[in-house]
Short mmCIF file of C-alpha atoms and ligand atoms in Angstrom, two decimals:
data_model
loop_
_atom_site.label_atom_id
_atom_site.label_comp_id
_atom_site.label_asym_id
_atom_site.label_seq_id
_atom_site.Cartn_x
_atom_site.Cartn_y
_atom_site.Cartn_z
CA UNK A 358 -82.34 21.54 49.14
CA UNK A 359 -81.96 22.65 52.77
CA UNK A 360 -85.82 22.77 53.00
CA UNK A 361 -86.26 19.11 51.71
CA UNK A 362 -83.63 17.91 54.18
CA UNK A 363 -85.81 19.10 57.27
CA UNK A 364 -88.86 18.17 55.74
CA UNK A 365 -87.00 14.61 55.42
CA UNK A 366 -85.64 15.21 59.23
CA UNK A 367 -89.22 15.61 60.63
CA UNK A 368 -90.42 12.80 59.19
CA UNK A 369 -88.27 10.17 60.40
CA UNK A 370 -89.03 11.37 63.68
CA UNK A 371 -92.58 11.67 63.66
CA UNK A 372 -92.68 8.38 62.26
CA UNK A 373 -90.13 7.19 65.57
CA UNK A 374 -92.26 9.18 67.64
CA UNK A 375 -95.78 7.88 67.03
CA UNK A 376 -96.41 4.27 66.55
CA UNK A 377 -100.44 5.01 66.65
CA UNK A 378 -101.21 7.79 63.96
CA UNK A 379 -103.52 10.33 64.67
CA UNK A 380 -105.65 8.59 62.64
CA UNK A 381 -107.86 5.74 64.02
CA UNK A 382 -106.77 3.18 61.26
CA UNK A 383 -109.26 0.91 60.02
CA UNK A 384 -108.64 0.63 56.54
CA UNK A 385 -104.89 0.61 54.54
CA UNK A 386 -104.69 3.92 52.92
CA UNK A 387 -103.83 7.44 53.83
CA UNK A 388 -106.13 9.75 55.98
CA UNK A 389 -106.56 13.32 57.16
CA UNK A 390 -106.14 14.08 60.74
CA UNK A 391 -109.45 15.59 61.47
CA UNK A 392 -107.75 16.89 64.72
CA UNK A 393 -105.64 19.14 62.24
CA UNK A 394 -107.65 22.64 61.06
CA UNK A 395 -104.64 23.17 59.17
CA UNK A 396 -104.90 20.51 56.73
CA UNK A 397 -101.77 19.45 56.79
CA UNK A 398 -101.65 16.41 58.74
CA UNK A 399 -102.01 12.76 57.31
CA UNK A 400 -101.65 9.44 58.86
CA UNK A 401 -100.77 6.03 56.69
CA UNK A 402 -102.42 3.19 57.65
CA UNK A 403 -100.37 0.31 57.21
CA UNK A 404 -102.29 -3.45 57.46
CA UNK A 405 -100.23 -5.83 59.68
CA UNK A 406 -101.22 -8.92 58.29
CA UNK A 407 -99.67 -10.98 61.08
CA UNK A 408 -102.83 -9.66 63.61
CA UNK A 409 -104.66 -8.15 60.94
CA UNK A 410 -104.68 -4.72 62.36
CA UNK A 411 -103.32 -1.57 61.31
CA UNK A 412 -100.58 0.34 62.57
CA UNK A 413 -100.63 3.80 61.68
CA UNK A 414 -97.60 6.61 60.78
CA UNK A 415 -97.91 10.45 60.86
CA UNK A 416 -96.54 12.65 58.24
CA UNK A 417 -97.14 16.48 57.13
CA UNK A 418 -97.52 17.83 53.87
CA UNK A 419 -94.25 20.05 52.76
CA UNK A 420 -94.12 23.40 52.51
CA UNK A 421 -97.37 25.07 51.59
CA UNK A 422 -99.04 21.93 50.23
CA UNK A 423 -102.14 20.38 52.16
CA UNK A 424 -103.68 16.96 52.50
CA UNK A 425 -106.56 16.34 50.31
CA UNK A 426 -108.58 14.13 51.73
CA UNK A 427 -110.56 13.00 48.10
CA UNK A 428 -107.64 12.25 46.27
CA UNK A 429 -105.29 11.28 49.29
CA UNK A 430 -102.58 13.71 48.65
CA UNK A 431 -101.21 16.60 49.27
CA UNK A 432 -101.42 19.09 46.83
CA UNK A 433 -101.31 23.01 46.28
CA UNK A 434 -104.68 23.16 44.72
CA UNK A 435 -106.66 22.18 47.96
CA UNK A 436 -108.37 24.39 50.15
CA UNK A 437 -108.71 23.60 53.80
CA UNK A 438 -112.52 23.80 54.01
CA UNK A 439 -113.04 21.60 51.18
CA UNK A 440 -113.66 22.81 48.23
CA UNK A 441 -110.66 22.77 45.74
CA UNK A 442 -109.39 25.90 43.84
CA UNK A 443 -107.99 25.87 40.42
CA UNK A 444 -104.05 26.15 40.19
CA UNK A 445 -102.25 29.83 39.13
CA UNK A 446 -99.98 28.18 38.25
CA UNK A 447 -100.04 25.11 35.55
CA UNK A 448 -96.78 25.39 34.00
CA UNK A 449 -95.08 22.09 34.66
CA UNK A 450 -91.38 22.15 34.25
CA UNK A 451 -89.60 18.67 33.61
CA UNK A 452 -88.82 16.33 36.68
CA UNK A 453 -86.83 13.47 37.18
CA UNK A 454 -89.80 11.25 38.76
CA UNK A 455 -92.32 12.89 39.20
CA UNK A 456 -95.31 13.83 36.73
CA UNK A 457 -98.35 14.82 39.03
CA UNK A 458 -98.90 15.23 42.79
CA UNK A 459 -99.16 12.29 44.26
CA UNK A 460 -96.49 9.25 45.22
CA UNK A 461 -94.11 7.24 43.08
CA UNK A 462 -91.37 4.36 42.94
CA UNK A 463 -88.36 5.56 44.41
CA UNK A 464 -86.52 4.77 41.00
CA UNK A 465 -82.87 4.28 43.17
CA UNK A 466 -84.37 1.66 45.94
CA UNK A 467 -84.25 -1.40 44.49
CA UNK A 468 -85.99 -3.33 47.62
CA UNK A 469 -88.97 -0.92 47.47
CA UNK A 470 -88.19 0.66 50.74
CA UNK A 471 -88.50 3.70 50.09
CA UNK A 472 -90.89 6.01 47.88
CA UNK A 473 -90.90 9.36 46.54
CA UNK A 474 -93.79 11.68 47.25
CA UNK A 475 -94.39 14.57 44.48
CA UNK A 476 -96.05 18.06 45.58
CA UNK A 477 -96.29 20.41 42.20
CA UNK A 478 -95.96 24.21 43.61
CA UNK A 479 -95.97 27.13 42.03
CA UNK A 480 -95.22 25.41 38.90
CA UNK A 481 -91.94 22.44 40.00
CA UNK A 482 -92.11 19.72 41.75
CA UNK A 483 -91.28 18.96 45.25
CA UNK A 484 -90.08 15.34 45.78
CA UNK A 485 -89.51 13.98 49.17
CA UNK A 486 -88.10 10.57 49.67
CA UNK A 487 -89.77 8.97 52.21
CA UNK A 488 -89.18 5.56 53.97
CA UNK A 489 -91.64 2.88 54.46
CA UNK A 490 -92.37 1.37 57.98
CA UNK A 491 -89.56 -1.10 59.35
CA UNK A 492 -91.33 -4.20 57.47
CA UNK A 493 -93.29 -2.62 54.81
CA UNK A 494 -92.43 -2.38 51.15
CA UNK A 495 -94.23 0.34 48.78
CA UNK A 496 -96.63 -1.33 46.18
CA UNK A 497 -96.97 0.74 43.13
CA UNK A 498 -99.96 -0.23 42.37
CA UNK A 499 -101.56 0.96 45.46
CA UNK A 500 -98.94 3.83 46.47
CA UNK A 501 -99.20 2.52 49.62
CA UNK A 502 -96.80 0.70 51.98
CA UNK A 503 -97.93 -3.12 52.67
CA UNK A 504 -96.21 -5.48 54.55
CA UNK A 505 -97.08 -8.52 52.19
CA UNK A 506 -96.16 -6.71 49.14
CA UNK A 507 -93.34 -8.53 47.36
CA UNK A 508 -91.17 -6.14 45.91
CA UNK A 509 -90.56 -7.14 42.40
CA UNK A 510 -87.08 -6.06 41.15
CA UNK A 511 -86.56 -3.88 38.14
CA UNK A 512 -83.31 -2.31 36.64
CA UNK A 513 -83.05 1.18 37.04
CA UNK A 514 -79.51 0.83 36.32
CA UNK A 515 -76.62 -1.12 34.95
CA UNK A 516 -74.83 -3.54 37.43
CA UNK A 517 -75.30 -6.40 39.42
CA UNK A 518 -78.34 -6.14 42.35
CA UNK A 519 -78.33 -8.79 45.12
CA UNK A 520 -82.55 -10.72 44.18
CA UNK A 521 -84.23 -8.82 48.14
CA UNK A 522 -86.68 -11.26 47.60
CA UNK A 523 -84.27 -14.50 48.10
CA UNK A 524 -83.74 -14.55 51.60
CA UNK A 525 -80.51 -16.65 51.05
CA UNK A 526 -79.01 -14.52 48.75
CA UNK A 527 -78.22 -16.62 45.87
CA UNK A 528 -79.62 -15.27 43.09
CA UNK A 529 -79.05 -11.63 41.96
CA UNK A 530 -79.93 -9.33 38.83
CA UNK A 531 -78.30 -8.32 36.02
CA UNK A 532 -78.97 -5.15 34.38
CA UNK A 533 -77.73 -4.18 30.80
CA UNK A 534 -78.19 -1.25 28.87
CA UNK A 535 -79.06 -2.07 25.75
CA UNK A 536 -78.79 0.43 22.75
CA UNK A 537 -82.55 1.74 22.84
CA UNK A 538 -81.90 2.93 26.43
CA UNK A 539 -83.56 0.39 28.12
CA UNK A 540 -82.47 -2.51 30.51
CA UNK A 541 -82.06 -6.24 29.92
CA UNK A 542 -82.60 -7.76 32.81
CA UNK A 543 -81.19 -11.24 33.89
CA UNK A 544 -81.83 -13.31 36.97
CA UNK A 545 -78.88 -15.35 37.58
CA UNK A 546 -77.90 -17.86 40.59
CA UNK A 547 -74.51 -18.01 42.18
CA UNK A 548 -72.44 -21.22 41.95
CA UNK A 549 -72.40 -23.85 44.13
CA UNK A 550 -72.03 -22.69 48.40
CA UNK A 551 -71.12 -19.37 47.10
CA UNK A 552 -73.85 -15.85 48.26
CA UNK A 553 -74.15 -12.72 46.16
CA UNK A 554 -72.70 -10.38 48.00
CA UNK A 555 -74.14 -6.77 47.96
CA UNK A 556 -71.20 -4.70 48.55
CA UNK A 557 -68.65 -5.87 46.20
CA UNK A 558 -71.23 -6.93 43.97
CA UNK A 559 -70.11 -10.33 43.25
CA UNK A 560 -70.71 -14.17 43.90
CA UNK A 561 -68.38 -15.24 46.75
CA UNK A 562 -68.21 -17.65 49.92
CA UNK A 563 -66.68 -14.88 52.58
CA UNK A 564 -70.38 -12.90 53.22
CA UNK A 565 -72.58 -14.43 55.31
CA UNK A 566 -76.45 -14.09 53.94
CA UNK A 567 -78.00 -12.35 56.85
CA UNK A 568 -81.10 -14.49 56.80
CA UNK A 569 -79.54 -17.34 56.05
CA UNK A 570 -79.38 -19.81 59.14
CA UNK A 571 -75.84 -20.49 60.46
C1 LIG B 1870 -99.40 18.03 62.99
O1 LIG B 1870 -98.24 17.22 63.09
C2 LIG B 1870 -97.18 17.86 63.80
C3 LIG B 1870 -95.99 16.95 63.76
O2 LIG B 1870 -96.32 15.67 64.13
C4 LIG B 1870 -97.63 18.15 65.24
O3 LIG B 1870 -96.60 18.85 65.91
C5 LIG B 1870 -98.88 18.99 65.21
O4 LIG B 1870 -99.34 19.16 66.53
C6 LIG B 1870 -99.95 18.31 64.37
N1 LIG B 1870 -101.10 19.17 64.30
C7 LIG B 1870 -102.29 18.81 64.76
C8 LIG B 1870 -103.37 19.81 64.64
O5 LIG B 1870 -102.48 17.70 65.22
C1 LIG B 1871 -100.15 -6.27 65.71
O1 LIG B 1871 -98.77 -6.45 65.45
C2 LIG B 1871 -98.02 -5.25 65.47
C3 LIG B 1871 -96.61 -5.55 65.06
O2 LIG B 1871 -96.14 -6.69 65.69
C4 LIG B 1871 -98.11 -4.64 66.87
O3 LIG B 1871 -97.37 -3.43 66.92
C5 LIG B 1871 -99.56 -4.35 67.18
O4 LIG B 1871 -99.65 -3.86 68.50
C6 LIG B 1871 -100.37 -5.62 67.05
N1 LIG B 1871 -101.77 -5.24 67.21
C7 LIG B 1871 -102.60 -5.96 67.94
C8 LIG B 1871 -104.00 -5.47 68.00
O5 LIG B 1871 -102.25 -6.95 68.52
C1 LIG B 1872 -112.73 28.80 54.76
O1 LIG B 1872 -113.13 29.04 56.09
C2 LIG B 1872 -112.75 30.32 56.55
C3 LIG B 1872 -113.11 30.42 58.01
O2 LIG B 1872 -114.26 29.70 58.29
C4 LIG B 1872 -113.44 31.38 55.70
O3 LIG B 1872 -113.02 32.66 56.13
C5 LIG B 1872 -113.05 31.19 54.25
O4 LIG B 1872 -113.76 32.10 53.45
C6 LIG B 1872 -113.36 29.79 53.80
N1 LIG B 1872 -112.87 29.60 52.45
C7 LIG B 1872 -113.57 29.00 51.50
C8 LIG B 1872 -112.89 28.84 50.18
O5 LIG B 1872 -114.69 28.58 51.69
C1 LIG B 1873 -112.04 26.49 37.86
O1 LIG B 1873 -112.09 25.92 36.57
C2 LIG B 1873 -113.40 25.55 36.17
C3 LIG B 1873 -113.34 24.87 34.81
O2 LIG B 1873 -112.02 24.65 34.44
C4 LIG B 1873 -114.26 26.81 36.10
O3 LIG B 1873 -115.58 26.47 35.72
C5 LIG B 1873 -114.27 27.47 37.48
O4 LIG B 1873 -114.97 28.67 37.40
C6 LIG B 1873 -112.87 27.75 37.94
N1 LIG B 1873 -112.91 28.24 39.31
C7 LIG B 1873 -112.26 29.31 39.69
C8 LIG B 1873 -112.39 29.67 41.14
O5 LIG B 1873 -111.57 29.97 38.92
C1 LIG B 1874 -94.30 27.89 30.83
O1 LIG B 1874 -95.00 27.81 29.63
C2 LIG B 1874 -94.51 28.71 28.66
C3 LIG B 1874 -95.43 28.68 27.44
O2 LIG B 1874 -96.06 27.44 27.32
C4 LIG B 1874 -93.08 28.32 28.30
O3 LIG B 1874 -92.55 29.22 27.33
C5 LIG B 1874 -92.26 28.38 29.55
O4 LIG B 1874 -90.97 27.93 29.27
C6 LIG B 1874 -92.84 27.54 30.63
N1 LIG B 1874 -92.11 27.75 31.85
C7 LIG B 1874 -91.70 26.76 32.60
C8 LIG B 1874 -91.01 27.13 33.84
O5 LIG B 1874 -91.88 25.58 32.27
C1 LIG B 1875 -83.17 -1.46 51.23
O1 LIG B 1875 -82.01 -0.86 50.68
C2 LIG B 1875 -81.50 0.22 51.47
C3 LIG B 1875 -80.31 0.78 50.74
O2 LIG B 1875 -80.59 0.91 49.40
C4 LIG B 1875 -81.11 -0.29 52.85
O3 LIG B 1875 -80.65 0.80 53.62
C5 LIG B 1875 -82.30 -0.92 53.51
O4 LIG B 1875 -81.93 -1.49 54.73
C6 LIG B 1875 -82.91 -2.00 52.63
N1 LIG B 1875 -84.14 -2.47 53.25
C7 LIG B 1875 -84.48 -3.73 53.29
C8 LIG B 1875 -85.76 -4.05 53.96
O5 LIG B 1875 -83.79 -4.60 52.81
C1 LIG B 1876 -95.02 30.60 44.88
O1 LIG B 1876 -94.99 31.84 44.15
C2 LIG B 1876 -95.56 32.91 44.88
C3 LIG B 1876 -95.58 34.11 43.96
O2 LIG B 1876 -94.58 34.03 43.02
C4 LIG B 1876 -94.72 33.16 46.12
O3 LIG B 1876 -95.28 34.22 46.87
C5 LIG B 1876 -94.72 31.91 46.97
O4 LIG B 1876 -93.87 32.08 48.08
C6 LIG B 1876 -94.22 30.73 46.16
N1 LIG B 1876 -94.40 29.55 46.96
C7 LIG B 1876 -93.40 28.71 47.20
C8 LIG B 1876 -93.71 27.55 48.06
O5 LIG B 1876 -92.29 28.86 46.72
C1 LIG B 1877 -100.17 -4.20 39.44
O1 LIG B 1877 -100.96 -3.90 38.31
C2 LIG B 1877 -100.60 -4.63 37.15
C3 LIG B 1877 -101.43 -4.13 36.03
O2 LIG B 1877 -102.72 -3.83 36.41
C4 LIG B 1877 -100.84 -6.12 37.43
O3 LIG B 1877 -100.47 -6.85 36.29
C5 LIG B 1877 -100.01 -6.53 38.60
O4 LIG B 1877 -100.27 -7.87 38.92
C6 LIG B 1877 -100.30 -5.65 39.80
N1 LIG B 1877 -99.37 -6.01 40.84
C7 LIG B 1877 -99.74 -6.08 42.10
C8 LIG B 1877 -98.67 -6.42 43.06
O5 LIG B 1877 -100.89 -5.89 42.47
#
């Protein structure tokens, strides 16, 4: 636990610290710092579609995982001088998210934020919650952050969850559990002049929509 809190520390400020990766971005994606011997460097390359150019945000593998530059992760079973190595250790114990190394939906951000990145070693999983860049939104499909990705809502648990996507705020989600364990999900509008508002939860005329104009 204390480990994953400074790996989460270091992040935020690398990412605060360096605006251009160490990576000369020309493609979205994730890329090895070549500078980095060590292998445990990577840069994401996030598109800007406004000036279509990328923008790119440092990161290090945790603990004693490394990048792999093939498969764009950071993993246990890579070497540093490029050839992979088969894993001692294969015995995966059960995770909440995570399945293999690699990146996943943060199941608890329901604006696709943030993202959860999953390092098997010796045999568990390490899962780091990282943050997209101020703008970006992860895309599942890509594992990437993207700035034009609209983050499509899904229940991951029972309540009310103000609709991200409607910038003035008023529609909002339902999610019920139904009796096979899975959510119903409802997209419902608030009446007449009145916002969703995402702390109490409810429909109501006293918050102000942030994006709204006023
Ligand atoms: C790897 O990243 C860390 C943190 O940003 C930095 O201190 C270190 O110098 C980098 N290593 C190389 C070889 O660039
Ligand atoms: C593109 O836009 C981003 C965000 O506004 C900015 O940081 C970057 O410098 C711009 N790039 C170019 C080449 O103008
Ligand atoms: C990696 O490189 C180092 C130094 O060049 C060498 O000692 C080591 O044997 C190499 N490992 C593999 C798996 O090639
Ligand atoms: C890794 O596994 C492959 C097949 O599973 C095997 O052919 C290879 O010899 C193994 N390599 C090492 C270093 O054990
Ligand atoms: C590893 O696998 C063995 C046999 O498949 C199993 O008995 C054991 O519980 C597993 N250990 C872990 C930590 O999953
Ligand atoms: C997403 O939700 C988190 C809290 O769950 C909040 O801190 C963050 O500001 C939100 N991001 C956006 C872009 O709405
Ligand atoms: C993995 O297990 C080996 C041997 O049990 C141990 O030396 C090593 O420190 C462990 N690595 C991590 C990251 O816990
Ligand atoms: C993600 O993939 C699914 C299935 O391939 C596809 O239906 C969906 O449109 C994709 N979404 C995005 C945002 O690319």
């Amino acid at each position: 636990m204390y480990g994953k809190l400074i790996i989460k520390a270091f992040i935020v400020l690398s990412v605060a610290w360096t605006l251009h990766g160490a990576v000369t971005c020309t493609a979205a994606g994730r890329f090895a710092d070549p500078a980095d011997s060590t292998c445990k460097n990577y840069t994401l390359c996030v598109l800007v579609t406004a000036n279509t150019s990328y923008i790119g945000y440092n990161y290090v593998c945790p603990t004693t995982s490394l990048f792999n530059p093939t498969t764009a992760r950071c993993t246990t079973t890579y070497t540093c001088n490029g050839t992979t190595t088969n894993t001692t250790t294969t015995n995966t114990t059960s995770s909440a998210v995570c399945t293999t190394d690699g990146f996943v939906a943060d199941p608890s951000s329901t604006n696709c934020s943030s993202y959860i990145q999953c390092v098997q070693i010796n045999g568990t999983f390490l899962e780091t919650t990282l943050t997209c860049p101020t703008g970006s939104f992860y895309n599942p499909n890509t594992t990437l952050c993207e700035v034009n990705y609209v983050c499509a809502f899904t229940c991951t648990a029972a309540g009310r969850f103000a609709n991200s996507a409607d910038t003035t705020c008023q529609t909002y989600y339902l999610c019920v559990l139904t009796t096979t364990g899975t959510y119903s999900q409802y997209e419902y509008t608030c009446p007449t002049t009145s916002v969703f508002s995402p702390t109490t939860r409810l429909c109501t005329t006293s918050y102000t929509c942030p994006t709204a104009s006023g």
